[in-house]
XYZ file of C-alpha atoms in Angstrom:
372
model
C 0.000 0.000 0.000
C 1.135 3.362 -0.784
C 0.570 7.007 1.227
C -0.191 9.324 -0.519
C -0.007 12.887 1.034
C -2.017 14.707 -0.716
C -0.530 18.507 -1.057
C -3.610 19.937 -2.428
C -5.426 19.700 0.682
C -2.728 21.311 2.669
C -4.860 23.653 4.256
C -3.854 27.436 5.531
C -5.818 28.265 8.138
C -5.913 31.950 10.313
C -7.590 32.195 13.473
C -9.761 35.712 14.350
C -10.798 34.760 17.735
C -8.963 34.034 21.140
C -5.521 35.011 20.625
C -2.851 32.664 21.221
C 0.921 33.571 22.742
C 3.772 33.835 20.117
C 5.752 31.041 21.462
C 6.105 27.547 22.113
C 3.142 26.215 23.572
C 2.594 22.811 25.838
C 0.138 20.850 23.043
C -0.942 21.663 19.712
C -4.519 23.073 19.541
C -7.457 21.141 17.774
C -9.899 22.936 16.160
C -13.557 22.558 15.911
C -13.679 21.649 12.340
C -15.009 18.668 10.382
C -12.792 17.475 7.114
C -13.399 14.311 4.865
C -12.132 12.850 1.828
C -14.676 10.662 0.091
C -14.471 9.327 -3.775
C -17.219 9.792 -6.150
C -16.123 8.446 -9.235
C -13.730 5.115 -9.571
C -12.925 4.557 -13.503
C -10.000 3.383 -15.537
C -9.079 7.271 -17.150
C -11.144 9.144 -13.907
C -10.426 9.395 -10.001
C -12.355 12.446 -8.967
C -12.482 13.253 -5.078
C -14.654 15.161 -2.920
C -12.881 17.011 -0.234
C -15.044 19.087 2.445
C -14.393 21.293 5.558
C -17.160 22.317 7.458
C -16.778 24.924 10.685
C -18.686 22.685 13.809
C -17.441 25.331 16.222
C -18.326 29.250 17.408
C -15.182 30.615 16.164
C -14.357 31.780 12.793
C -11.615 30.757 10.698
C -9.941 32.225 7.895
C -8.588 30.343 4.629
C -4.844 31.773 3.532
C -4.818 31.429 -0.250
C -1.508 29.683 -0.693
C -0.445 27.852 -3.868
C -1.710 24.875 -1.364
C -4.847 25.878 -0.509
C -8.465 24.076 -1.522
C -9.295 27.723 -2.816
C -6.362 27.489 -5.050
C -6.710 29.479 -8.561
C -3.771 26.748 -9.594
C -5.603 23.767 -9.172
C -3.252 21.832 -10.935
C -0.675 22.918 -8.563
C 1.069 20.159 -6.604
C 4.851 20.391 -6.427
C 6.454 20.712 -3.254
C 7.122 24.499 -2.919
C 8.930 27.419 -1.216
C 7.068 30.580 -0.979
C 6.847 33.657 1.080
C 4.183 33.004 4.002
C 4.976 36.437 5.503
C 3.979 38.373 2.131
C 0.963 36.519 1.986
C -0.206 37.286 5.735
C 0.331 40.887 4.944
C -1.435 40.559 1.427
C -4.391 39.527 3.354
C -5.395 36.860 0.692
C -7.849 34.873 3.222
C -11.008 33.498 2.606
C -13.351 33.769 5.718
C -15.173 30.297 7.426
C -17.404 30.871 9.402
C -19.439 28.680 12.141
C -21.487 26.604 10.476
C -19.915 26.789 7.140
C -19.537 24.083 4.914
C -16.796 24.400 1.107
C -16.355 21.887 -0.796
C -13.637 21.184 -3.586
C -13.684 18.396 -6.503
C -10.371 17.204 -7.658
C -9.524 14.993 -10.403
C -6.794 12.741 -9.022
C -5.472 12.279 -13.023
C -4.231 15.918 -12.673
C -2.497 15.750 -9.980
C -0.424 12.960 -9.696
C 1.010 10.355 -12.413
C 0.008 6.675 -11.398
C 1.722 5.385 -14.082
C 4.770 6.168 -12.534
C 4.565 4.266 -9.776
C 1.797 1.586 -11.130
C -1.022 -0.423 -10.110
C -2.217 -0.920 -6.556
C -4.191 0.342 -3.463
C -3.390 3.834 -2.164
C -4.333 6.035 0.954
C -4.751 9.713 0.514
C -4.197 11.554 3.689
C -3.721 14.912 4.921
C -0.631 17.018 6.197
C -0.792 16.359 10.085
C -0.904 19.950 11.162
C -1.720 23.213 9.627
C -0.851 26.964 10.200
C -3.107 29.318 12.440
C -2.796 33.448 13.341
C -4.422 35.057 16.207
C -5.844 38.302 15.518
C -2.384 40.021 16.210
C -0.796 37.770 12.677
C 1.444 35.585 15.182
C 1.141 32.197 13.909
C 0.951 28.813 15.549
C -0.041 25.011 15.274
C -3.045 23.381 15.262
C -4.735 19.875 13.759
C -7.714 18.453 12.771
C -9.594 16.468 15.892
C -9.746 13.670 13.053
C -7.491 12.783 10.411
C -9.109 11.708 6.788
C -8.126 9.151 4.931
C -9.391 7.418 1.617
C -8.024 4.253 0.018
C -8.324 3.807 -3.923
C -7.878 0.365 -6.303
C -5.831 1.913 -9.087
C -5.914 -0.420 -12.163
C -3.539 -0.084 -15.172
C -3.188 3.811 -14.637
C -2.987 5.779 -17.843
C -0.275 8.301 -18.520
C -0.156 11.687 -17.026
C 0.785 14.496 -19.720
C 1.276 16.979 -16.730
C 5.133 16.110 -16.372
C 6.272 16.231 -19.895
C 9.607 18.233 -19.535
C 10.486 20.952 -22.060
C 13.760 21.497 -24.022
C 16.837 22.350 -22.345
C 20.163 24.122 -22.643
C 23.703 24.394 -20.894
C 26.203 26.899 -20.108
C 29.386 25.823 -18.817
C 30.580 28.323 -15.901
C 34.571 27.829 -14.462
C 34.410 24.287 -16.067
C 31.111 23.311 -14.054
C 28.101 22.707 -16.484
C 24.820 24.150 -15.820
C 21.618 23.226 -17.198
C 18.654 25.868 -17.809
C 15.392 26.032 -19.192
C 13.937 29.400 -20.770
C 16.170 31.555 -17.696
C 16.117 34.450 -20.291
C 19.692 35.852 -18.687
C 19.430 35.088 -15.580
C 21.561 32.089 -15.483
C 24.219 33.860 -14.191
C 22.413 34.807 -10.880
C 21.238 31.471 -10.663
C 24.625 29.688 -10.548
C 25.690 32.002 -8.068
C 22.778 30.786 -6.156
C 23.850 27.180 -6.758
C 27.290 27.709 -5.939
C 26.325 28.924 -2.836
C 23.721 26.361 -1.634
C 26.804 23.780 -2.036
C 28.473 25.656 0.126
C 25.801 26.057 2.530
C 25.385 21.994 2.270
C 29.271 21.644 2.985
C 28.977 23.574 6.625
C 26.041 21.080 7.521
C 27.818 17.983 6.723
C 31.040 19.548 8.739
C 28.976 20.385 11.651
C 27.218 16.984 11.900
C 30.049 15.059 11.364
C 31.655 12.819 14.316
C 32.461 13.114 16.610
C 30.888 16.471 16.588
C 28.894 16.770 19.778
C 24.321 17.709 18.728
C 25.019 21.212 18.818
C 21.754 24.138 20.589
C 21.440 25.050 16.977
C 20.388 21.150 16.002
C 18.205 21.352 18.908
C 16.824 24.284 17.468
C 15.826 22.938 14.203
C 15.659 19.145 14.109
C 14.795 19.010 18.273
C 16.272 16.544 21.150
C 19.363 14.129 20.158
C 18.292 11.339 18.293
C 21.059 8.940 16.659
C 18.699 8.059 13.971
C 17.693 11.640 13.148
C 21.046 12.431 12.963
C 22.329 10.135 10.865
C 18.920 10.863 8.734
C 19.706 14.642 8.782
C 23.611 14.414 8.082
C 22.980 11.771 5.204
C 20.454 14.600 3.701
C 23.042 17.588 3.757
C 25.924 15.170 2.291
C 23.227 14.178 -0.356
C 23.211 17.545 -1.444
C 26.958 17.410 -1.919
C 27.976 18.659 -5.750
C 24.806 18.271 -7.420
C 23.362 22.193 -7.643
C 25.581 22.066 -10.152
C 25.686 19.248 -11.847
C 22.429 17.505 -11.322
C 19.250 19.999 -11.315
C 17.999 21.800 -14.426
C 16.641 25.139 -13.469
C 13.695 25.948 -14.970
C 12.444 29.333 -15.011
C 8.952 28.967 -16.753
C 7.131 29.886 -13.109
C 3.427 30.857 -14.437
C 3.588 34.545 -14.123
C 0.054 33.713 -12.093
C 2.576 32.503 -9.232
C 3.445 36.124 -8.095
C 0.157 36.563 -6.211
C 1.130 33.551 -4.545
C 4.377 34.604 -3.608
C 5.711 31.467 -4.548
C 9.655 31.348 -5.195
C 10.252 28.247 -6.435
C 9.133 24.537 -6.578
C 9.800 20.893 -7.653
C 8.034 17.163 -8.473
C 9.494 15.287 -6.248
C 10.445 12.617 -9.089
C 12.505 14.648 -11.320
C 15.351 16.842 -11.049
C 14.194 20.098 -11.898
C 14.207 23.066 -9.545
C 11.358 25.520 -10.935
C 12.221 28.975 -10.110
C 10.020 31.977 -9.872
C 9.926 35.595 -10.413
C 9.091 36.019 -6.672
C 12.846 33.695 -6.477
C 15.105 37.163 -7.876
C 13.852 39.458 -5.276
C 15.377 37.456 -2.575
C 19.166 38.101 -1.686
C 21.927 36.351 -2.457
C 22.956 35.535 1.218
C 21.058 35.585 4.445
C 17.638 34.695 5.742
C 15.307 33.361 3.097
C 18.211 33.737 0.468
C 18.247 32.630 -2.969
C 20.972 30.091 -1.920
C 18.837 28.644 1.365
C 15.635 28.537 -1.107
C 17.484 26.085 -3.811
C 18.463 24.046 -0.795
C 15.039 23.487 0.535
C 13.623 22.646 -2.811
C 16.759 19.829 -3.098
C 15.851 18.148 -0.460
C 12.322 17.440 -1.270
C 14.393 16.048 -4.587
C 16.436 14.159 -2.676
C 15.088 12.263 0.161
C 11.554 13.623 -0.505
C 11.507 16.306 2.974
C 8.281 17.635 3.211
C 6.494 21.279 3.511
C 4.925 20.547 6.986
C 5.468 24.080 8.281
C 7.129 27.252 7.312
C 8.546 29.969 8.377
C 10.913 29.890 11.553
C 8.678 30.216 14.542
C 6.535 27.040 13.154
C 9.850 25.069 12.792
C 10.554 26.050 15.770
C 7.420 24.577 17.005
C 7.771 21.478 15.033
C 11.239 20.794 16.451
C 9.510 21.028 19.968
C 6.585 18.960 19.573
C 7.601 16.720 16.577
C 11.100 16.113 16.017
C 10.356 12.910 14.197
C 8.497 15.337 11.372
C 11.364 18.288 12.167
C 13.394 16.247 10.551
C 11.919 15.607 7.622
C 10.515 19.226 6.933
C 12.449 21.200 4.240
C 12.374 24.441 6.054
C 14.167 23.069 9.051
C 16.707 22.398 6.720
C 16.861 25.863 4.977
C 16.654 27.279 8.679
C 19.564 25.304 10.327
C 22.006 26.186 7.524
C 21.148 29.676 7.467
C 21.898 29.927 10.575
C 24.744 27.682 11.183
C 26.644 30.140 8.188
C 25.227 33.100 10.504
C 27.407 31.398 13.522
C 30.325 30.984 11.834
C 30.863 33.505 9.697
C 28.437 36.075 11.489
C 30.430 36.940 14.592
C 33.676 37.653 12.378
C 31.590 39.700 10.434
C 30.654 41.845 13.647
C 34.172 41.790 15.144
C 35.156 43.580 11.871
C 32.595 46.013 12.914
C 33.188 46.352 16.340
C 36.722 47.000 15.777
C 35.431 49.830 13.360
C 33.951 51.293 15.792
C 36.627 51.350 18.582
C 38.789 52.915 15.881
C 36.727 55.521 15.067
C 35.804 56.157 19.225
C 39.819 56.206 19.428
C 39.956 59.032 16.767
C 37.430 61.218 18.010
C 39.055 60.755 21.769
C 42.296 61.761 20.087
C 40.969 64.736 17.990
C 38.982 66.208 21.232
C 42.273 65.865 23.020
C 44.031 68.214 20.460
């Protein structure tokens, strides 16, 4: 039997009522709504699903409109993705449920995922275990559903999926390393330096998880309490990573221009090596938080051992790494967030020194120039 975790139904929700602190709480909150999966039509070219939320409680909810969402105007959006959550909280792109409410959403399976890939067979569809909430202040936290859906299908010599048929590409060699683009229009160059970079970033995670390297606060951090099988788990993902930005992805820059509203910056099928990148990608900075470097890197890992996008931005990792190592470890953002940060430790306090010392020269000459 196959799981299937079906990434159309990850669901962005923001709560308006009772506010909830801005930190790590004791248990994740479940909320007072009903969700089911239930198939309506079983045939050898057709899977079409039913998925429903209904609001059983007194408080109201509100939607985000990610690329994820049920309320999706990309319905045949599925990849595994890297966007900008904060944007889209600003943006205000929610869609209001209120108590008693009831939507609804039809899917066609056929468009969203390629059985004949991976062939005949029974499969479960499930949902994402948690999903994303704000108070009425924007501060986000964790919540689930009080059940968890799930729908198994007989899939019978599955016809061919057209969604995945890859378009041409082309290659640039840069300081003897080939690179491989699709329609990047010139902006391959700011790409490789991008790619050169997440290797790099990938290098200082390997180093710092290597014995016998003691499980450092920052792993806490991000991946949670010492385990020896997360670690090993973790440190085999960053050495995965090792040389292939350049050498194994094709970077594809033919993002719908429909993906700006999303704020989306880039995303991948997890069964091919192509790293999608998006206009939304270029206005991120070549080093730091959220940089274009630290994006490539999350979207190789879903590649590469198939991470998922169970939370995002940092104070939800951090949550996850609290409550749920065992899915920390696993989620692409922790990932992005533990090599930004490790590069921030390292190179970081050097960085400040420099200034410091600045400063002390500067205080000197002033002293110096009063004392004349």
């Amino acid at each position: 039997m196959r799981i299937i975790g079906f990434g159309i139904l990850i669901i962005q929700l923001a709560l308006l009522a009772a506010a909830a602190p801005a930190e790590i709480l004791d248990e994740i909150r479940v909320l007072d709504v009903d969700v089911q999966l239930r198939v309506v039509s079983l045939a050898a070219n057709s899977i079409q699903l039913i998925f429903s939320i209904a609001n059983s409680g007194r408080e109201t909810y509100q939607i985000l409109d990610t690329p994820t969402s049920i309320l999706s105007e990309l319905p045949r959006f599925t990849a595994q993705v890297s966007w900008d959550a904060e944007s889209a909280i600003k943006a205000k792109r929610f869609t209001t449920l209120r108590p008693r409410d009831n939507l609804m959403a039809t899917y066609e399976l056929y468009d969203y995922y390629d059985f004949s890939e991976s062939g005949s067979g029974t499969y479960t569809l499930t949902l994402p275990p948690y999903i994303e909430l704000l108070d009425s202040s924007g501060r986000a936290f964790l919540a689930r559903f009080s059940d968890q859906p799930k729908q198994d299908i007989q899939v019978d010599n599955p016809r061919f999926s057209v969604a995945k048929q890859k378009a041409p590409t082309y290659t640039f060699t840069s300081n003897a390393t080939a690179y491989a683009f699709r329609q990047c229009n010139g902006r391959e160059l700011i790409i490789t330096a991008a790619a050169n970079q997440s290797t790099e970033l990938g290098n200082f995670a390997v180093q710092s998880l290597q014995p016998p390297s003691p499980w450092s606060p920052l792993a806490t951090r991000w991946f949670g309490a010492f385990d020896s099988f997360r670690e090993r788990e973790i440190r085999r993902t960053y050495t995965r990573l090792n040389n292939k930005f350049a050498t194994y992805y094709t970077y594809d820059c033919t993002c719908p221009s429909t993906f700006d509203q999303f704020f989306v910056y880039a995303y991948v099928y997890t069964d091919r090596t192509d790293i999608f990148v998006c206009p939304w990608f270029f206005n991120r900075p070549g080093i730091g938080v959220t940089s274009r470097a630290a994006i490539l890197l999350h979207e190789a890992t879903h590649i590469e051992v198939s991470t998922e996008d169970y939370v995002y931005t940092r104070l939800l990792c951090l949550m996850l790494a609290w409550w749920s190592p065992g899915r920390a470890y696993m989620n692409a953002s922790s990932y992005q967030y533990y090599a930004e940060d490790l590069v921030q430790l390292r190179f970081g306090s050097m960085i400040y020194g420099v200034l410091d010392m600045g400063r002390r020269v500067i205080v000197n000459w002033l002293h110096a120039l009063v004392a004349y």
